[in-house]
Coordinates of C-alpha atoms in Angstrom, one line a residue:
M850 CA -3.1 -24.3 -16.3
M851 CA 0.0 -26.2 -17.5
N852 CA 3.1 -25.6 -15.4
K853 CA 6.4 -24.6 -17.1
T854 CA 9.7 -25.9 -16.0
I855 CA 12.3 -23.2 -16.6
L856 CA 15.9 -22.3 -16.0
L857 CA 16.2 -19.7 -13.3
A858 CA 19.0 -17.9 -15.1
A859 CA 16.8 -17.5 -18.2
V860 CA 14.1 -15.9 -16.1
A861 CA 16.5 -13.6 -14.4
A862 CA 17.9 -12.4 -17.8
A863 CA 14.4 -12.0 -19.2
L864 CA 13.1 -9.9 -16.4
T865 CA 16.2 -7.8 -16.1
S866 CA 16.2 -6.9 -19.8
S867 CA 12.5 -6.2 -20.1
L868 CA 11.8 -4.3 -17.0
T869 CA 13.6 -0.9 -16.5
T870 CA 13.0 2.2 -14.5
A871 CA 9.6 4.0 -14.8
Q872 CA 9.0 5.7 -18.1
G873 CA 6.5 8.2 -19.4
P874 CA 4.8 10.9 -17.2
D875 CA 5.2 10.2 -13.4
V876 CA 3.5 12.8 -11.2
I877 CA 4.1 12.9 -7.4
A878 CA 3.0 15.1 -4.6
F879 CA 6.4 16.7 -4.1
R880 CA 5.4 18.9 -1.1
I881 CA 2.1 19.4 0.7
G882 CA 1.2 22.3 3.0
F883 CA 4.0 24.3 1.3
D884 CA 3.5 27.4 -0.9
G885 CA 6.9 28.8 -1.9
G886 CA 8.5 30.0 1.3
N887 CA 5.4 29.4 3.3
S888 CA 5.6 26.1 5.0
N889 CA 2.3 26.5 6.8
D890 CA -0.2 26.8 3.9
L891 CA -3.1 25.1 5.6
H892 CA -6.4 27.0 5.5
Y893 CA -9.3 26.9 7.9
Y894 CA -12.7 28.1 6.5
G895 CA -14.9 27.8 9.6
Q896 CA -17.3 25.3 10.9
N897 CA -21.0 24.3 10.8
G898 CA -22.9 21.7 12.7
G899 CA -19.8 20.4 14.5
I900 CA -17.9 20.0 11.3
A901 CA -14.7 22.1 10.6
A902 CA -13.5 22.7 7.0
Y903 CA -9.9 22.9 5.7
S904 CA -7.7 22.7 2.6
F905 CA -3.9 22.7 2.1
A906 CA -1.4 23.5 -0.6
T907 CA 0.0 20.8 -2.8
Q908 CA 3.0 20.9 -5.1
S909 CA 3.3 18.4 -7.9
C910 CA 6.5 17.3 -9.6
N911 CA 6.9 15.3 -12.8
V912 CA 9.7 12.8 -12.1
G913 CA 9.1 10.8 -15.2
S914 CA 10.6 10.9 -18.7
S915 CA 7.9 12.8 -20.6
S916 CA 5.4 15.6 -20.1
L917 CA 2.1 15.1 -18.2
S918 CA -1.1 16.4 -19.7
W919 CA -2.6 19.3 -17.7
N920 CA -5.4 20.9 -19.7
S921 CA -8.2 23.1 -18.4
G922 CA -11.6 21.5 -18.7
G923 CA -12.2 18.1 -20.3
T924 CA -10.5 15.1 -18.7
S925 CA -6.8 15.5 -19.6
H926 CA -5.6 16.8 -16.3
P927 CA -4.8 15.4 -12.8
V928 CA -7.2 15.5 -9.9
I929 CA -5.9 16.3 -6.4
S930 CA -7.0 14.6 -3.2
Q931 CA -6.6 15.9 0.4
N932 CA -7.0 13.8 3.6
M933 CA -6.6 14.2 7.3
F934 CA -5.5 11.5 9.8
R935 CA -5.0 11.2 13.6
L936 CA -3.0 8.7 15.8
K937 CA -4.6 8.6 19.3
D938 CA -4.3 5.9 21.9
G939 CA -2.9 3.4 19.4
R940 CA -5.6 3.9 16.9
F941 CA -4.7 5.4 13.4
E942 CA -7.9 6.8 11.8
Q943 CA -8.8 8.9 8.8
L944 CA -10.7 12.0 10.1
G945 CA -11.8 13.6 6.8
Q946 CA -11.5 13.9 3.1
S947 CA -12.1 16.7 0.5
W948 CA -13.7 16.8 -2.8
L949 CA -11.1 16.7 -5.6
K950 CA -9.4 19.7 -7.0
H951 CA -9.2 19.5 -10.9
G952 CA -6.0 20.8 -12.4
F953 CA -6.4 23.6 -15.0
C954 CA -2.8 24.5 -16.0
A955 CA 0.8 24.0 -14.8
L956 CA 3.8 26.2 -14.2
C957 CA 7.4 25.1 -14.3
E958 CA 8.7 25.8 -10.8
G959 CA 12.1 24.7 -9.6
G960 CA 13.1 22.7 -6.6
C961 CA 12.3 19.2 -7.8
G962 CA 14.4 18.8 -11.0
N963 CA 16.0 20.6 -13.9
G964 CA 13.0 21.1 -16.1
S965 CA 12.3 24.2 -18.1
G966 CA 9.1 25.8 -19.4
S967 CA 7.2 29.0 -19.3
G968 CA 3.7 30.3 -18.6
C969 CA 0.7 28.4 -17.3
A970 CA 1.1 25.5 -19.7
S971 CA -1.2 22.6 -20.7
Q972 CA 1.4 20.1 -19.6
L973 CA 3.7 19.6 -16.6
F974 CA 7.2 19.3 -18.1
V975 CA 9.7 16.7 -16.9
G976 CA 11.6 18.0 -13.8
C977 CA 9.1 20.8 -13.3
A978 CA 7.0 21.5 -10.1
D979 CA 3.7 23.3 -9.9
T980 CA 2.0 24.6 -6.7
Y981 CA -1.7 25.0 -6.0
W982 CA -1.9 27.0 -2.8
A983 CA -4.4 26.1 -0.1
T984 CA -7.3 28.3 -1.1
L985 CA -6.8 27.3 -4.8
N986 CA -7.2 23.7 -3.7
D987 CA -10.6 24.6 -2.1
G988 CA -12.8 21.5 -2.4
G989 CA -15.8 23.8 -2.4
G990 CA -15.1 24.2 -6.2
G991 CA -14.0 20.6 -6.7
G992 CA -15.5 17.3 -8.0
P993 CA -16.5 14.1 -6.3
K994 CA -14.5 10.9 -6.1
Y995 CA -17.2 8.7 -7.6
T996 CA -16.6 10.2 -11.1
V997 CA -12.9 9.0 -11.1
N998 CA -11.6 5.6 -12.2
P999 CA -8.4 5.6 -10.1
V1000 CA -6.6 2.6 -11.6
S1001 CA -6.8 4.2 -15.0
G1002 CA -6.6 7.8 -13.8
S1003 CA -9.6 8.7 -16.0
H1004 CA -12.6 10.8 -14.9
T1005 CA -15.8 12.1 -16.4
H1006 CA -16.6 15.7 -17.4
P1007 CA -18.3 17.9 -16.4
D1008 CA -18.5 17.2 -12.6
P1009 CA -21.5 17.9 -10.4
S1010 CA -21.0 20.7 -7.8
P1011 CA -20.9 19.9 -4.0
S1012 CA -24.0 20.6 -2.0
G1013 CA -24.7 21.6 1.6
N1014 CA -23.7 24.5 3.9
N1015 CA -21.6 27.1 2.2
T1016 CA -18.9 27.1 4.9
I1017 CA -18.1 23.4 4.7
R1018 CA -19.4 21.9 1.5
G1019 CA -16.9 20.0 -0.7
R1020 CA -14.0 20.9 1.6
L1021 CA -11.8 18.7 3.8
Q1022 CA -14.3 18.0 6.5
C1023 CA -13.4 16.9 10.1
A1024 CA -15.4 16.7 13.2
V1025 CA -14.6 19.6 15.6
S1026 CA -14.4 17.0 18.4
D1027 CA -11.7 15.1 16.5
M1028 CA -9.6 18.3 16.0
D1029 CA -9.9 20.0 19.3
P1030 CA -6.6 19.6 21.2
S1031 CA -8.4 19.7 24.6
Q1032 CA -10.4 16.6 23.6
N1033 CA -7.4 14.8 22.1
P1034 CA -4.5 15.0 24.5
N1035 CA -1.2 13.5 23.1
A1036 CA -2.8 12.9 19.7
E1037 CA -0.7 13.3 16.6
Y1038 CA -2.0 14.4 13.2
L1039 CA -0.9 14.1 9.6
I1040 CA -2.2 15.1 6.2
E1041 CA -2.0 13.2 2.9
G1042 CA -2.3 14.6 -0.6
G1043 CA -2.0 13.1 -4.0
Y1044 CA -2.4 13.4 -7.7
M1045 CA -4.3 11.0 -10.0
A1046 CA -3.8 11.4 -13.8
A1047 CA -4.6 9.2 -16.8
D1048 CA -1.3 9.4 -18.6
D1049 CA 0.6 8.7 -15.3
A1050 CA -1.6 5.6 -14.7
A1051 CA -1.3 4.4 -18.4
N1052 CA 2.5 4.1 -17.9
G1053 CA 2.1 2.1 -14.7
N1054 CA 3.3 4.9 -12.4
S1055 CA 0.4 5.2 -9.9
G1056 CA 2.2 3.6 -7.0
N1057 CA 4.0 6.8 -5.8
N1058 CA 1.1 9.3 -6.2
M1059 CA 0.5 10.0 -2.5
S1060 CA 2.6 11.8 0.1
W1061 CA 2.1 12.6 3.8
R1062 CA 3.3 15.2 6.3
L1063 CA 3.0 15.7 10.0
I1064 CA 1.1 18.8 11.2
N1065 CA 0.6 20.6 14.4
V1066 CA -3.0 21.2 15.6
L1067 CA -2.7 24.2 17.9
S1068 CA -6.5 24.7 17.9
V1069 CA -9.4 23.8 15.6
S1070 CA -8.8 26.9 13.6
N1071 CA -5.0 27.0 13.8
L1072 CA -2.9 24.3 11.9
S1073 CA 0.7 24.5 11.1
G1074 CA 3.3 22.3 9.4
G1075 CA 5.1 19.9 11.7
G1076 CA 7.7 18.4 9.4
P1077 CA 8.9 17.7 5.8
T1078 CA 6.8 16.0 3.1
N1079 CA 7.4 12.3 2.7
A1080 CA 6.9 12.1 -1.0
G1081 CA 5.7 8.9 -2.6
E1082 CA 4.5 7.4 0.6
T1083 CA 1.0 6.8 1.9
A1084 CA -0.6 7.8 5.2
L1085 CA 0.1 4.3 6.6
H1086 CA 3.8 4.9 6.1
G1087 CA 3.2 7.9 8.3
W1088 CA 1.6 5.7 11.0
R1089 CA 4.6 3.4 10.9
N1090 CA 6.9 6.4 11.2
L1091 CA 5.1 7.6 14.3
D1092 CA 4.9 4.1 15.8
P1093 CA 7.8 1.7 15.0
S1094 CA 5.9 -1.3 16.4
V1095 CA 3.6 -1.0 13.3
T1096 CA 4.2 -3.6 10.6
L1097 CA 3.3 -2.5 7.0
V1098 CA 2.4 -4.9 4.3
G1099 CA 1.5 -4.1 0.7
M1100 CA -1.1 -6.0 -1.5
T1101 CA -1.1 -5.6 -5.3
N1102 CA -4.1 -6.4 -7.5
A1103 CA -1.9 -7.1 -10.5
N1104 CA -3.0 -5.7 -13.9
E1105 CA -6.4 -4.5 -12.4
G1106 CA -6.6 -1.8 -15.1
G1107 CA -4.8 -3.7 -17.8
S1108 CA -1.2 -4.7 -18.4
G1109 CA 1.1 -2.9 -16.0
R1110 CA -1.8 -1.0 -14.3
H1111 CA -1.9 -2.4 -10.8
G1112 CA -4.3 -1.6 -7.9
Y1113 CA -2.4 -1.0 -4.7
F1114 CA -3.5 -1.6 -1.0
Y1115 CA -1.6 -1.4 2.2
V1116 CA -2.3 -3.0 5.6
G1117 CA -0.8 -1.7 8.8
Y1118 CA -1.1 -3.5 12.1
T1119 CA 0.3 -3.6 15.7
A1120 CA -0.5 -5.4 18.9
T1121 CA 0.1 -4.0 22.3
D1122 CA 0.7 -6.1 25.4
N1123 CA -1.3 -4.5 28.2
G1124 CA 0.7 -6.4 30.9
D1125 CA -2.4 -7.9 32.4
G1126 CA -2.8 -10.9 30.0
T1127 CA -4.7 -8.9 27.4
F1128 CA -3.6 -7.4 24.0
D1129 CA -4.9 -4.4 22.1
Y1130 CA -4.9 -5.0 18.3
S1131 CA -5.1 -2.2 15.8
Y1132 CA -5.3 -2.6 12.0
A1133 CA -5.7 -0.1 9.1
V1134 CA -6.2 -0.8 5.4
E1135 CA -5.6 1.9 2.8
N1136 CA -6.8 1.7 -0.8
L1137 CA -4.3 3.7 -2.8
N1138 CA -5.8 3.5 -6.3
S1139 CA -8.0 0.4 -6.7
T1140 CA -11.2 0.9 -8.6
Q1141 CA -12.5 -2.5 -7.4
G1142 CA -12.1 -1.4 -3.8
A1143 CA -12.7 -3.8 -0.9
V1144 CA -15.8 -5.1 0.8
S1145 CA -14.3 -6.9 3.8
F1146 CA -11.1 -7.5 5.7
E1147 CA -10.5 -10.8 7.6
I1148 CA -7.9 -11.1 10.4
P1149 CA -6.6 -14.6 11.2
A1150 CA -7.7 -15.6 14.7
G1151 CA -8.5 -18.5 17.0
A1152 CA -11.8 -18.9 18.8
V1153 CA -11.1 -15.8 21.0
S1154 CA -13.4 -13.6 23.1
L1155 CA -13.3 -9.9 22.1
S1156 CA -14.0 -6.7 23.9
N1157 CA -13.6 -3.0 22.9
V1158 CA -14.3 -3.8 19.3
W1159 CA -14.1 -0.6 17.1
F1160 CA -14.3 0.4 13.5
N1161 CA -13.6 3.8 11.8
D1162 CA -14.3 4.9 8.2
V1163 CA -14.4 8.4 6.7
L1164 CA -17.5 10.4 6.0
Y1165 CA -18.6 10.9 2.3
H1166 CA -20.3 14.3 2.1
S1167 CA -21.6 17.2 0.0
G1168 CA -23.4 15.0 -2.5
E1169 CA -21.0 12.0 -2.8
V1170 CA -23.2 9.0 -3.7
Q1171 CA -21.5 6.5 -1.4
D1172 CA -23.4 5.2 1.6
N1173 CA -21.9 5.8 5.0
T1174 CA -23.1 2.7 6.8
D1175 CA -20.5 1.3 9.2
W1176 CA -18.9 -2.1 8.6
V1177 CA -19.9 -4.9 10.9
M1178 CA -17.8 -7.5 12.8
T1179 CA -18.3 -11.2 12.7
Q1180 CA -16.2 -14.2 13.9
P1181 CA -16.1 -16.9 11.2
A1182 CA -14.1 -20.0 11.9
G1183 CA -10.4 -19.1 12.0
G1184 CA -10.9 -15.3 11.7
I1185 CA -12.3 -12.0 12.8
K1186 CA -14.0 -10.3 9.9
F1187 CA -15.1 -6.7 9.3
S1188 CA -17.5 -6.3 6.4
C1189 CA -19.5 -3.8 4.4
T1190 CA -23.2 -4.5 5.0
Q1191 CA -24.0 -4.8 1.2
T1192 CA -22.3 -6.3 -1.8
F1193 CA -21.7 -4.6 -5.2
A1194 CA -24.5 -6.6 -6.7
V1195 CA -27.0 -5.3 -4.1
N1196 CA -25.8 -1.7 -4.0
P1197 CA -22.9 -0.4 -6.2
N1198 CA -22.8 2.6 -3.9
A1199 CA -22.4 0.7 -0.7
N1200 CA -19.7 1.7 1.8
A1201 CA -16.8 -0.1 0.2
L1202 CA -13.2 0.9 0.9
N1203 CA -12.7 3.1 -2.1
W1204 CA -9.5 4.8 -3.4
A1205 CA -7.6 7.3 -1.3
T1206 CA -9.3 6.2 1.9
V1207 CA -8.3 4.3 5.1
Y1208 CA -10.6 2.1 7.2
S1209 CA -9.4 1.1 10.6
F1210 CA -10.4 -1.8 12.9
G1211 CA -9.4 -3.0 16.4
F1212 CA -10.3 -5.0 19.5
T1213 CA -9.0 -6.3 22.8
T1214 CA -8.5 -10.0 23.6
N1215 CA -6.4 -12.3 25.8
A1216 CA -4.6 -14.1 23.0
A1217 CA -1.1 -13.1 22.0
P1218 CA -0.3 -12.4 18.3
V1219 CA 0.6 -15.3 16.0
A1220 CA 1.5 -15.3 12.3
G1221 CA -1.2 -16.0 9.8
T1222 CA -2.8 -14.7 6.6
G1223 CA -5.1 -11.7 6.2
V1224 CA -7.7 -11.7 3.5
L1225 CA -9.0 -8.6 1.7
T1226 CA -12.1 -9.3 -0.4
L1227 CA -12.6 -7.0 -3.3
F1228 CA -15.9 -5.1 -3.9
E1229 CA -16.4 -4.7 -7.7
P1230 CA -16.0 -7.5 -10.2
G1231 CA -12.6 -7.4 -11.9
T1232 CA -9.3 -9.2 -12.4
G1233 CA -9.3 -10.7 -8.9
S1234 CA -11.8 -11.4 -6.1
L1235 CA -9.5 -11.3 -3.0
L1236 CA -5.9 -10.4 -1.9
T1237 CA -3.9 -12.0 0.9
A1238 CA -1.1 -10.8 3.1
P1239 CA 1.0 -12.3 5.9
I1240 CA -0.1 -10.5 9.1
E1241 CA -0.5 -11.4 12.7
G1242 CA -3.7 -12.0 14.6
P1243 CA -4.7 -13.4 18.0
G1244 CA -4.2 -17.1 18.6
T1245 CA -4.1 -17.8 14.9
P1246 CA -4.8 -21.4 13.9
G1247 CA -2.5 -22.6 11.1
P1248 CA 0.6 -20.5 11.9
S1249 CA 3.7 -20.3 9.9
T1250 CA 4.4 -23.5 7.9
G1251 CA 7.6 -25.0 6.6
V1252 CA 11.2 -24.7 7.7
A1253 CA 13.4 -21.8 6.6
F1254 CA 17.0 -22.6 5.5
C1255 CA 19.9 -21.4 3.4
F1256 CA 20.5 -18.0 5.0
G1257 CA 22.7 -15.3 3.6
D1258 CA 23.8 -14.2 7.1
G1259 CA 27.2 -15.8 7.0
S1260 CA 26.1 -19.0 8.8
G1261 CA 26.6 -21.1 5.7
T1262 CA 27.8 -20.4 2.2
T1263 CA 29.5 -17.0 1.9
C1264 CA 27.5 -14.4 0.0
P1265 CA 29.1 -13.4 -3.4
C1266 CA 30.9 -10.3 -2.2
N1267 CA 30.6 -10.8 1.6
N1268 CA 27.3 -8.9 1.5
H1269 CA 25.8 -10.8 4.4
G1270 CA 22.4 -9.9 5.7
S1271 CA 21.1 -10.1 9.2
A1272 CA 20.3 -13.4 10.9
G1273 CA 17.6 -15.3 9.0
Q1274 CA 17.8 -13.1 5.9
G1275 CA 19.1 -13.6 2.4
C1276 CA 22.2 -11.8 1.3
Q1277 CA 22.3 -8.1 1.7
N1278 CA 20.8 -5.9 -1.1
S1279 CA 21.0 -2.2 -1.9
T1280 CA 18.6 -1.4 1.0
G1281 CA 21.1 -2.5 3.5
S1282 CA 19.2 -5.7 4.5
G1283 CA 18.4 -9.0 3.0
A1284 CA 15.1 -10.4 1.8
T1285 CA 13.3 -12.9 4.1
L1286 CA 10.9 -15.5 2.7
S1287 CA 8.3 -17.1 4.9
A1288 CA 5.2 -19.3 4.4
S1289 CA 1.9 -19.3 6.2
G1290 CA -1.2 -21.5 6.0
S1291 CA -1.8 -25.2 6.0
N1292 CA 0.5 -27.6 4.3
S1293 CA -2.5 -29.6 3.0
V1294 CA -2.4 -30.2 -0.8
S1295 CA -6.2 -30.4 -0.9
G1296 CA -6.6 -27.2 1.1
D1297 CA -3.9 -25.3 -0.9
T1298 CA -3.9 -22.3 1.4
V1299 CA -0.1 -21.8 1.7
V1300 CA 0.9 -18.1 1.1
L1301 CA 4.6 -17.3 0.4
G1302 CA 5.5 -13.8 1.6
V1303 CA 8.7 -11.7 1.3
T1304 CA 9.9 -8.8 3.3
G1305 CA 13.1 -6.7 2.9
A1306 CA 13.2 -6.8 -0.9
V1307 CA 13.9 -3.8 -3.1
S1308 CA 10.7 -1.6 -3.5
G1309 CA 9.3 -1.0 -6.9
Q1310 CA 11.1 -4.0 -8.4
P1311 CA 9.7 -7.3 -9.8
G1312 CA 10.7 -10.7 -8.6
L1313 CA 9.8 -14.3 -9.0
F1314 CA 8.5 -17.0 -6.6
F1315 CA 9.8 -20.4 -7.7
Q1316 CA 9.8 -24.0 -6.5
G1317 CA 12.5 -26.6 -6.7
N1318 CA 12.8 -30.3 -5.8
N1319 CA 16.2 -30.2 -4.1
A1320 CA 18.0 -28.1 -1.5
V1321 CA 21.1 -26.9 -3.5
N1322 CA 24.5 -27.8 -1.9
A1323 CA 22.9 -29.7 0.9
G1324 CA 20.8 -26.7 1.8
L1325 CA 23.7 -24.2 2.0
G1326 CA 23.2 -22.8 -1.5
N1327 CA 25.6 -21.6 -4.2
A1328 CA 26.5 -18.1 -5.2
F1329 CA 24.1 -16.7 -7.8
G1330 CA 24.0 -12.9 -8.6
D1331 CA 24.2 -11.0 -5.4
G1332 CA 22.6 -13.9 -3.4
L1333 CA 22.5 -17.7 -2.9
R1334 CA 20.5 -20.1 -5.0
C1335 CA 19.0 -22.6 -2.6
A1336 CA 16.2 -24.3 -4.4
G1337 CA 17.0 -26.3 -7.6
N1338 CA 16.3 -29.3 -9.9
S1339 CA 13.1 -29.1 -12.0
T1340 CA 12.4 -25.5 -10.9
I1341 CA 8.9 -24.3 -11.6
R1342 CA 8.0 -20.6 -12.0
L1343 CA 5.1 -20.0 -9.6
Q1344 CA 4.3 -16.3 -9.8
V1345 CA 5.9 -12.9 -10.5
G1346 CA 5.7 -10.7 -7.5
F1347 CA 5.9 -6.8 -7.6
V1348 CA 7.6 -5.5 -4.5
D1349 CA 5.7 -2.7 -2.9
G1350 CA 6.9 0.5 -1.1
A1351 CA 7.3 -1.4 2.1
G1352 CA 9.6 -4.0 0.5
T1353 CA 7.0 -6.8 0.6
T1354 CA 5.1 -9.0 -1.8
V1355 CA 3.0 -12.2 -1.4
T1356 CA 1.6 -14.9 -3.6
S1357 CA -2.0 -14.9 -4.5
I1358 CA -2.2 -18.3 -6.2
G1359 CA -2.6 -21.9 -5.1
I1360 CA 1.0 -23.0 -4.5
A1361 CA 0.3 -26.7 -4.5
S1362 CA -1.8 -26.5 -7.6
K1363 CA 0.6 -24.3 -9.6
G1364 CA 3.6 -26.5 -8.5
A1365 CA 1.8 -29.8 -9.3
V1366 CA 2.5 -31.0 -5.7
S1367 CA 1.4 -34.3 -4.4
A1368 CA 0.9 -35.3 -0.7
G1369 CA 4.0 -36.7 0.8
Q1370 CA 6.4 -34.6 -1.4
T1371 CA 9.0 -32.2 -0.1
K1372 CA 9.5 -29.0 -2.0
R1373 CA 11.8 -26.0 -1.6
Y1374 CA 10.8 -22.4 -2.3
Q1375 CA 12.7 -19.2 -2.9
F1376 CA 12.2 -15.6 -4.2
W1377 CA 14.4 -14.0 -6.9
Y1378 CA 14.2 -10.2 -7.3
R1379 CA 15.8 -7.3 -9.3
D1380 CA 18.2 -4.9 -7.6
P1381 CA 19.3 -2.8 -10.6
V1382 CA 20.7 0.3 -8.7
F1383 CA 23.5 0.1 -6.2
S1384 CA 23.5 -3.7 -6.2
P1385 CA 26.2 -4.6 -3.7
C1386 CA 28.0 -7.0 -6.0
L1387 CA 26.9 -5.2 -9.2
N1388 CA 25.0 -8.2 -10.6
G1389 CA 21.6 -6.5 -10.6
F1390 CA 19.6 -9.2 -8.8
N1391 CA 19.4 -11.1 -5.5
L1392 CA 17.5 -13.9 -3.7
S1393 CA 15.8 -14.4 -0.4
N1394 CA 16.5 -17.3 1.9
A1395 CA 14.6 -20.5 1.2
V1396 CA 11.7 -22.4 2.8
E1397 CA 11.2 -26.2 2.8
I1398 CA 7.6 -27.6 3.0
V1399 CA 6.6 -31.2 3.5
W1400 CA 3.2 -31.4 2.0
G1401 CA 0.4 -33.5 3.5
M1402 CA -3.1 -34.6 2.3

């Protein structure tokens, strides 16, 4: 593909003018486990064969700019997911999932906006909330996940009914042994609920559909609310909330469902130093809404010896067609890989990481964590085949590459309105910190494995990775917007990046190829991004620090 040389100011103006706040219907799970004044609306149905069954209330809210379709029957209504999670001994695992509740009409309750409406309507009006209490969300009368295309929000009709024992079929199923407090000392639990709707997805608003909440498990049959709902956040955000050592990175399968309809994944990870020369590594990957799903996850690693290797998925039940075969671990050169046992071509119903689920992985080794690149391989054919993210792994070959420079931390050129970030960051943005650009992979032009990653940018906003020949102002940068422009001269637009809820985004292209780089050349890289609300200097955009890479063969 031919590279385009562009003026950065023109790109900034184009993106700023063409991309605004979310429009159209935008449904979120405003509160979960709440039903009016009852903050403990979590229902236990009983158990069978060592499996306990639950459901919980969910309250939707339309935070968009137009009404959301909510018709009874047919396909013009949202579906509601319910999930259970546990953090125990450093492992964050999904314990269960429910069949999907299908919406049939919507009220206009207060509490989330200033909407107005009456009766049980065929639409959720802007600024209105609607509550489905726990027993109304009973998965025993719900539909399966396999009939839903999550990236488009569409589903088939009518749905098959769940099968199995009357007490547990279709419901949020968890092993009794996983829920019994006497068998899980010091464990912490949370629930996650979300809405999936076609008109929400059509307007590119699927990134905020999930919400999580801590709960108290007093006994297998007695659950109560343990905190507020964290609206618009995934279960992995909850893990990071419970364990501040967790790093959370987002991955976006851009335009998976068409223009503006992205598939979203999150990766969370942490490494614990055991004090005896060994480290416990724990990873979790969540598929928020991708139809393509994932078939493997590779962690960067050296040639290390592993012990205590573990994997956790979530049971598909009650007639769901997906296979429940566990993923297997292998150690290819430069990595530790967990994989589904079958490809899509062999078995379209293989145990891929499908939407609204979390798969977790871990091991113990004697190698300390080092920066590298994680690789998520997608399951179904589609717009892309793999996604990458900057993560840490044990003894990673090919650690961070390049040299960071041009910081907005006050050590060089003054930020435009004295909005200095912390050490090593770009100038401060509306989040209170600055964006940090880093590079990982090999600097080999022929290998072309460099990944540029940004943290600390403004979530939900677009940005641009770009390349320049020179370090502006001898590497100190010049004021530009709310930040410093550090890379200049023959700038090349590399890739638009969409900042996820964790403030991160990464490249998914060949940097050397896109930038027409030759061995022996030195190039500078930077990330420009929008900051349209509460921008410190009122310019509406900002930049990260820069990275210089000397390219080799």
